[in-house]
Tab-separated table of C-alpha atoms in Angstrom:
chain	number	residue	atom	x	y	z
A	1	MET	CA	-0.009	-0.004	0.048
A	2	GLY	CA	2.780	2.405	0.812
A	3	ILE	CA	4.558	1.881	-2.442
A	4	CYS	CA	1.313	2.717	-4.407
A	5	ILE	CA	0.697	5.814	-2.449
A	6	THR	CA	4.340	6.778	-2.894
A	7	ALA	CA	4.029	6.299	-6.588
A	8	VAL	CA	1.007	8.452	-6.823
A	9	SER	CA	2.527	11.219	-4.648
A	10	VAL	CA	5.943	11.196	-6.640
A	11	ALA	CA	4.018	11.321	-9.895
A	12	VAL	CA	2.083	14.331	-8.728
A	13	LEU	CA	5.146	16.076	-7.511
A	14	TRP	CA	6.850	15.655	-10.818
A	15	ILE	CA	3.780	17.055	-12.552
A	16	ILE	CA	3.921	20.030	-10.346
A	17	TYR	CA	7.567	20.413	-10.752
A	18	GLY	CA	7.037	20.576	-14.548
A	19	ILE	CA	4.225	23.159	-14.241
A	20	PHE	CA	6.321	25.893	-12.631
A	21	PRO	CA	9.036	26.249	-15.240
A	22	LYS	CA	6.336	26.468	-17.968
A	23	CYS	CA	4.485	29.171	-16.114
A	24	ARG	CA	7.543	31.027	-14.808
A	25	LYS	CA	6.205	34.405	-15.527
A	26	ASN	CA	2.585	33.669	-14.337
A	27	LEU	CA	2.986	32.200	-10.857
A	28	TRP	CA	-0.819	32.612	-10.074
A	29	ARG	CA	-1.608	30.577	-13.017
A	30	ALA	CA	1.055	27.982	-11.929
A	31	PHE	CA	-0.607	27.791	-8.512
A	32	GLY	CA	-4.048	27.296	-10.077
A	33	TYR	CA	-2.676	24.440	-12.291
A	34	THR	CA	-1.114	23.024	-9.122
A	35	LEU	CA	-4.407	22.877	-7.314
A	36	LEU	CA	-6.129	21.298	-10.279
A	37	VAL	CA	-3.513	18.641	-10.259
A	38	MET	CA	-4.119	18.157	-6.533
A	39	ILE	CA	-7.835	17.416	-6.857
A	40	PRO	CA	-7.505	13.800	-7.983
A	41	THR	CA	-4.531	13.019	-5.646
A	42	PRO	CA	-6.510	12.525	-2.453
A	43	ILE	CA	-9.222	10.598	-4.411
A	44	ALA	CA	-6.676	8.237	-5.831
A	45	ILE	CA	-5.104	7.662	-2.340
A	46	THR	CA	-8.479	6.981	-0.919
A	47	PHE	CA	-9.273	4.320	-3.429
A	48	ILE	CA	-5.843	2.777	-3.072
A	49	VAL	CA	-6.432	2.488	0.716
A	50	ASP	CA	-9.834	1.165	0.028
A	51	GLY	CA	-8.425	-1.527	-2.187
A	52	PHE	CA	-6.026	-2.703	0.345
A	53	ILE	CA	-8.249	-2.293	3.389
A	54	PRO	CA	-11.762	-3.017	2.221
A	55	GLU	CA	-13.306	-2.922	5.748
A	56	ILE	CA	-12.840	0.792	5.950
A	57	GLN	CA	-15.648	2.891	4.580
A	58	TYR	CA	-14.628	6.094	2.973
A	59	ASP	CA	-16.729	9.134	3.121
A	60	ILE	CA	-17.685	10.299	-0.460
A	61	THR	CA	-19.061	13.591	0.785
A	62	SER	CA	-15.652	14.687	2.264
A	63	ILE	CA	-14.048	13.831	-0.995
A	64	VAL	CA	-16.546	15.987	-2.944
A	65	PHE	CA	-16.294	18.807	-0.415
A	66	ASN	CA	-12.486	18.836	-0.387
A	67	SER	CA	-12.450	18.709	-4.262
A	68	MET	CA	-14.865	21.669	-4.460
A	69	ILE	CA	-12.800	23.785	-2.057
A	70	THR	CA	-9.629	22.938	-4.069
A	71	LEU	CA	-11.421	23.874	-7.391
A	72	ALA	CA	-12.646	27.141	-5.877
A	73	LEU	CA	-9.132	28.015	-4.785
A	74	ALA	CA	-7.771	27.166	-8.231
A	75	LEU	CA	-10.439	29.402	-9.786
A	76	VAL	CA	-9.395	32.292	-7.376
A	77	PHE	CA	-5.836	31.838	-8.648
A	78	PHE	CA	-6.851	31.859	-12.194
A	79	GLY	CA	-8.865	35.072	-11.641
A	80	LEU	CA	-5.954	36.759	-9.898
A	81	ASP	CA	-3.686	35.749	-12.891
A	82	TYR	CA	-6.295	37.271	-15.163
A	83	LEU	CA	-6.558	40.503	-13.139
A	84	PHE	CA	-2.702	40.955	-12.957
A	85	ALA	CA	-2.467	40.273	-16.674
A	86	ARG	CA	-5.026	42.829	-17.434
A	87	LYS	CA	-3.194	45.373	-15.221
A	88	ARG	CA	0.004	44.790	-16.990
A	89	GLU	CA	-1.642	45.223	-20.404
A	90	GLU	CA	-3.154	48.530	-19.205
A	91	ALA	CA	0.285	49.736	-17.860
A	92	LYS	CA	1.830	49.092	-21.139
A	93	LYS	CA	-0.751	51.312	-22.907
């Protein structure tokens, strides 16, 4: 179980590591993409644990609630990126 969870976590960390160099000038956008990548991570870990320990019942409402909060934060970061990009465009004019 630990190896599977570690594999998922390492894969997510490498994806996040790849996001930041591509969005070097737009850090708010990079934070938004990072949060979008983080949405399926706890879901995958929950299903992995459920596969190894079938007696434990997982709570789907907490998964949905946490995913919605993470999605809302990602949208906030994308909105901040949009606002700052617009401010830079207006400053150039």
